PDB file of C-alpha atoms in Angstrom:
ATOM      1  CA  MET I   1      91.638 -25.286 152.841  1.00  0.00           C
ATOM      2  CA  LYS I   2      88.722 -23.404 154.416  1.00  0.00           C
ATOM      3  CA  GLN I   3      91.089 -21.868 156.981  1.00  0.00           C
ATOM      4  CA  THR I   4      93.400 -20.769 154.174  1.00  0.00           C
ATOM      5  CA  VAL I   5      90.534 -19.043 152.333  1.00  0.00           C
ATOM      6  CA  GLU I   6      89.325 -17.397 155.556  1.00  0.00           C
ATOM      7  CA  ARG I   7      92.865 -16.213 156.305  1.00  0.00           C
ATOM      8  CA  MET I   8      93.211 -14.859 152.766  1.00  0.00           C
ATOM      9  CA  ASP I   9      89.887 -12.975 153.071  1.00  0.00           C
ATOM     10  CA  SER I  10      90.982 -11.546 156.413  1.00  0.00           C
ATOM     11  CA  ASP I  11      94.341 -10.450 154.972  1.00  0.00           C
ATOM     12  CA  MET I  12      92.704  -8.804 151.968  1.00  0.00           C
ATOM     13  CA  MET I  13      90.195  -6.954 154.156  1.00  0.00           C
ATOM     14  CA  HIS I  14      93.019  -5.790 156.437  1.00  0.00           C
ATOM     15  CA  HIS I  15      95.007  -4.437 153.476  1.00  0.00           C
ATOM     16  CA  THR I  16      91.907  -2.848 151.960  1.00  0.00           C
ATOM     17  CA  THR I  17      91.112  -1.092 155.235  1.00  0.00           C
ATOM     18  CA  ARG I  18      94.656   0.237 155.600  1.00  0.00           C
ATOM     19  CA  ILE I  19      94.783   1.526 152.019  1.00  0.00           C
ATOM     20  CA  VAL I  20      91.362   3.199 152.208  1.00  0.00           C
ATOM     21  CA  SER I  21      92.185   4.705 155.600  1.00  0.00           C
ATOM     22  CA  ALA I  22      95.416   6.193 154.269  1.00  0.00           C
ATOM     23  CA  TYR I  23      93.619   7.491 151.173  1.00  0.00           C
ATOM     24  CA  LEU I  24      90.855   9.123 153.210  1.00  0.00           C
ATOM     25  CA  GLN I  25      93.377  10.861 155.469  1.00  0.00           C
ATOM     26  CA  GLY I  26      94.861  12.678 152.491  1.00  0.00           C
ATOM     27  CA  ASN I  27      91.785  13.228 150.319  1.00  0.00           C
ATOM     28  CA  GLN I  28      88.334  14.694 150.733  1.00  0.00           C
ATOM     29  CA  VAL I  29      85.678  12.159 149.785  1.00  0.00           C
ATOM     30  CA  ASP I  30      81.905  12.520 150.073  1.00  0.00           C
ATOM     31  CA  LEU I  31      80.334  10.106 152.543  1.00  0.00           C
ATOM     32  CA  ASP I  32      78.320   8.409 149.806  1.00  0.00           C
ATOM     33  CA  GLN I  33      81.546   7.722 147.847  1.00  0.00           C
ATOM     34  CA  ILE I  34      83.413   5.926 150.661  1.00  0.00           C
ATOM     35  CA  VAL I  35      81.726   2.596 149.903  1.00  0.00           C
ATOM     36  CA  THR I  36      82.664   2.943 146.230  1.00  0.00           C
ATOM     37  CA  VAL I  37      86.284   3.655 147.163  1.00  0.00           C
ATOM     38  CA  MET I  38      86.329   0.589 149.425  1.00  0.00           C
ATOM     39  CA  ASP I  39      84.823  -1.617 146.706  1.00  0.00           C
ATOM     40  CA  VAL I  40      87.355  -0.484 144.098  1.00  0.00           C
ATOM     41  CA  VAL I  41      90.317  -0.917 146.450  1.00  0.00           C
ATOM     42  CA  HIS I  42      89.103  -4.330 147.655  1.00  0.00           C
ATOM     43  CA  GLU I  43      88.685  -5.509 144.060  1.00  0.00           C
ATOM     44  CA  LYS I  44      92.243  -4.446 143.205  1.00  0.00           C
ATOM     45  CA  VAL I  45      93.701  -5.993 146.372  1.00  0.00           C
ATOM     46  CA  THR I  46      91.894  -9.243 145.557  1.00  0.00           C
ATOM     47  CA  GLN I  47      93.267  -9.244 141.989  1.00  0.00           C
ATOM     48  CA  ILE I  48      96.801  -8.619 143.205  1.00  0.00           C
ATOM     49  CA  TYR I  49      96.557 -11.332 145.850  1.00  0.00           C
ATOM     50  CA  GLN I  50      95.119 -13.889 143.414  1.00  0.00           C
ATOM     51  CA  ASN I  51      97.832 -13.148 140.843  1.00  0.00           C
ATOM     52  CA  SER I  52     100.530 -13.584 143.481  1.00  0.00           C
ATOM     53  CA  GLN I  53      99.016 -16.897 144.598  1.00  0.00           C
ATOM     54  CA  GLY I  54      98.580 -18.361 141.117  1.00  0.00           C
ATOM     55  CA  HIS I  55      94.782 -18.184 141.458  1.00  0.00           C
ATOM     56  CA  ALA I  56      94.900 -20.771 144.246  1.00  0.00           C
ATOM     57  CA  ASN I  57      91.409 -19.954 145.435  1.00  0.00           C
ATOM     58  CA  ASP I  58      89.961 -20.333 141.910  1.00  0.00           C
ATOM     59  CA  THR I  59      91.173 -23.883 141.421  1.00  0.00           C
ATOM     60  CA  MET I  60      89.981 -27.151 142.821  1.00  0.00           C
ATOM     61  CA  PRO I  61      92.344 -30.054 143.437  1.00  0.00           C
ATOM     62  CA  ALA I  62      92.246 -32.830 140.846  1.00  0.00           C
ATOM     63  CA  VAL I  63      91.411 -35.270 143.666  1.00  0.00           C
ATOM     64  CA  PRO I  64      90.197 -34.667 147.216  1.00  0.00           C
ATOM     65  CA  VAL I  65      93.131 -33.964 149.533  1.00  0.00           C
ATOM     66  CA  GLU I  66      92.171 -36.853 151.827  1.00  0.00           C
ATOM     67  CA  ASP I  67      92.441 -39.277 148.864  1.00  0.00           C
ATOM     68  CA  SER I  68      95.786 -37.949 147.600  1.00  0.00           C
ATOM     69  CA  VAL I  69      98.041 -40.127 149.771  1.00  0.00           C
ATOM     70  CA  THR I  70      97.833 -43.872 149.238  1.00  0.00           C
ATOM     71  CA  PRO I  71     100.305 -46.485 150.474  1.00  0.00           C
ATOM     72  CA  ASP I  72     101.950 -46.810 147.052  1.00  0.00           C
ATOM     73  CA  HIS I  73     101.416 -43.373 145.489  1.00  0.00           C
ATOM     74  CA  ILE I  74     101.084 -39.661 146.106  1.00  0.00           C
ATOM     75  CA  ILE I  75      98.477 -38.198 143.767  1.00  0.00           C
ATOM     76  CA  CYS I  76      99.272 -34.725 142.467  1.00  0.00           C
ATOM     77  CA  LEU I  77      96.529 -32.239 143.328  1.00  0.00           C
ATOM     78  CA  GLU I  78      97.441 -30.206 140.232  1.00  0.00           C
ATOM     79  CA  ASP I  79      96.750 -32.875 137.598  1.00  0.00           C
ATOM     80  CA  GLY I  80      95.601 -36.067 139.358  1.00  0.00           C
ATOM     81  CA  LYS I  81      98.605 -38.150 138.283  1.00  0.00           C
ATOM     82  CA  ALA I  82     100.038 -40.727 140.706  1.00  0.00           C
ATOM     83  CA  PHE I  83     103.727 -40.740 141.656  1.00  0.00           C
ATOM     84  CA  LYS I  84     106.027 -42.481 144.091  1.00  0.00           C
ATOM     85  CA  MET I  85     107.949 -39.211 144.446  1.00  0.00           C
ATOM     86  CA  LEU I  86     106.149 -35.939 143.789  1.00  0.00           C
ATOM     87  CA  LYS I  87     108.882 -33.317 144.222  1.00  0.00           C
ATOM     88  CA  LYS I  88     110.511 -33.636 140.786  1.00  0.00           C
ATOM     89  CA  HIS I  89     107.144 -33.590 138.986  1.00  0.00           C
ATOM     90  CA  LEU I  90     106.078 -30.419 140.812  1.00  0.00           C
ATOM     91  CA  LYS I  91     109.310 -28.615 139.959  1.00  0.00           C
ATOM     92  CA  SER I  92     109.552 -29.694 136.315  1.00  0.00           C
ATOM     93  CA  LYS I  93     105.906 -29.310 135.325  1.00  0.00           C
ATOM     94  CA  TYR I  94     104.617 -26.523 137.615  1.00  0.00           C
ATOM     95  CA  ASP I  95     107.808 -24.877 138.902  1.00  0.00           C
ATOM     96  CA  LEU I  96     106.602 -25.400 142.479  1.00  0.00           C
ATOM     97  CA  SER I  97     108.714 -26.300 145.484  1.00  0.00           C
ATOM     98  CA  PRO I  98     107.173 -28.666 148.053  1.00  0.00           C
ATOM     99  CA  GLU I  99     106.616 -25.678 150.360  1.00  0.00           C
ATOM    100  CA  GLU I 100     104.826 -23.682 147.637  1.00  0.00           C
ATOM    101  CA  TYR I 101     102.687 -26.712 146.735  1.00  0.00           C
ATOM    102  CA  ARG I 102     101.705 -27.249 150.370  1.00  0.00           C
ATOM    103  CA  ALA I 103     100.889 -23.546 150.788  1.00  0.00           C
ATOM    104  CA  LYS I 104      98.869 -23.414 147.568  1.00  0.00           C
ATOM    105  CA  TRP I 105      96.640 -26.293 148.621  1.00  0.00           C
ATOM    106  CA  GLY I 106      96.582 -25.527 152.366  1.00  0.00           C
ATOM    107  CA  LEU I 107      98.409 -28.747 153.251  1.00  0.00           C
ATOM    108  CA  PRO I 108     100.213 -29.338 156.557  1.00  0.00           C
ATOM    109  CA  THR I 109     103.996 -28.940 156.629  1.00  0.00           C
ATOM    110  CA  ASP I 110     104.408 -32.690 157.179  1.00  0.00           C
ATOM    111  CA  TYR I 111     102.385 -33.622 154.070  1.00  0.00           C
ATOM    112  CA  PRO I 112     104.509 -36.292 152.337  1.00  0.00           C
ATOM    113  CA  MET I 113     106.221 -35.860 148.973  1.00  0.00           C
ATOM    114  CA  VAL I 114     107.036 -39.587 148.790  1.00  0.00           C
ATOM    115  CA  ALA I 115     104.611 -42.529 148.919  1.00  0.00           C
ATOM    116  CA  PRO I 116     104.715 -44.192 152.368  1.00  0.00           C
ATOM    117  CA  ASN I 117     105.550 -47.710 151.102  1.00  0.00           C
ATOM    118  CA  TYR I 118     108.307 -46.338 148.860  1.00  0.00           C
ATOM    119  CA  ALA I 119     109.785 -44.335 151.742  1.00  0.00           C
ATOM    120  CA  ALA I 120     109.743 -47.438 153.958  1.00  0.00           C
ATOM    121  CA  LYS I 121     111.438 -49.512 151.232  1.00  0.00           C
ATOM    122  CA  ARG I 122     114.178 -46.874 150.767  1.00  0.00           C
ATOM    123  CA  GLN I 123     114.686 -46.723 154.533  1.00  0.00           C
ATOM    124  CA  GLU I 124     114.990 -50.515 154.670  1.00  0.00           C
ATOM    125  CA  LEU I 125     117.568 -50.510 151.850  1.00  0.00           C
ATOM    126  CA  ALA I 126     119.570 -47.756 153.550  1.00  0.00           C
ATOM    127  CA  ARG I 127     119.664 -49.670 156.827  1.00  0.00           C
ATOM    128  CA  ALA I 128     120.618 -52.908 155.063  1.00  0.00           C
ATOM    129  CA  SER I 129     123.541 -51.170 153.357  1.00  0.00           C
ATOM    130  CA  GLY I 130     124.750 -49.767 156.687  1.00  0.00           C
ATOM    131  CA  LEU I 131     124.002 -46.154 155.880  1.00  0.00           C
ATOM    132  CA  GLY I 132     124.191 -43.972 158.976  1.00  0.00           C
ATOM    133  CA  ARG I 133     126.264 -46.365 161.086  1.00  0.00           C
ATOM    134  CA  ASN I 134     129.699 -45.505 162.390  1.00  0.00           C
ATOM    135  CA  ARG I 135     132.345 -47.634 160.765  1.00  0.00           C
TER     136      ARG I 135
END
């Protein structure tokens, strides 16, 4: 999560610098006003970025990320509720895809959406029924 925040700060500073640079090329601004221009632009860039990210950096997960995966449940970082399968809950309640959820919370791309024991049980049932074998 820290890397995500650092990346976001870096992106916002990059955009702020580009906007201010372009503005200064086309407008005369007193030296003592440049800092004010930068502050105003940075504030607006930050607002735009936060709105586009659903205020991701303003929210804290309902549970620590490291505690969100248990053998029998995946705990939703949005509301702290435990599920065997998280994908449907995210879509119906928060309109988030697994990719958006992972990005919002700075999770790795292989972060599970299904509890490990449940996934193993489903895999066992699929193998027992012959799924995936040539007939």
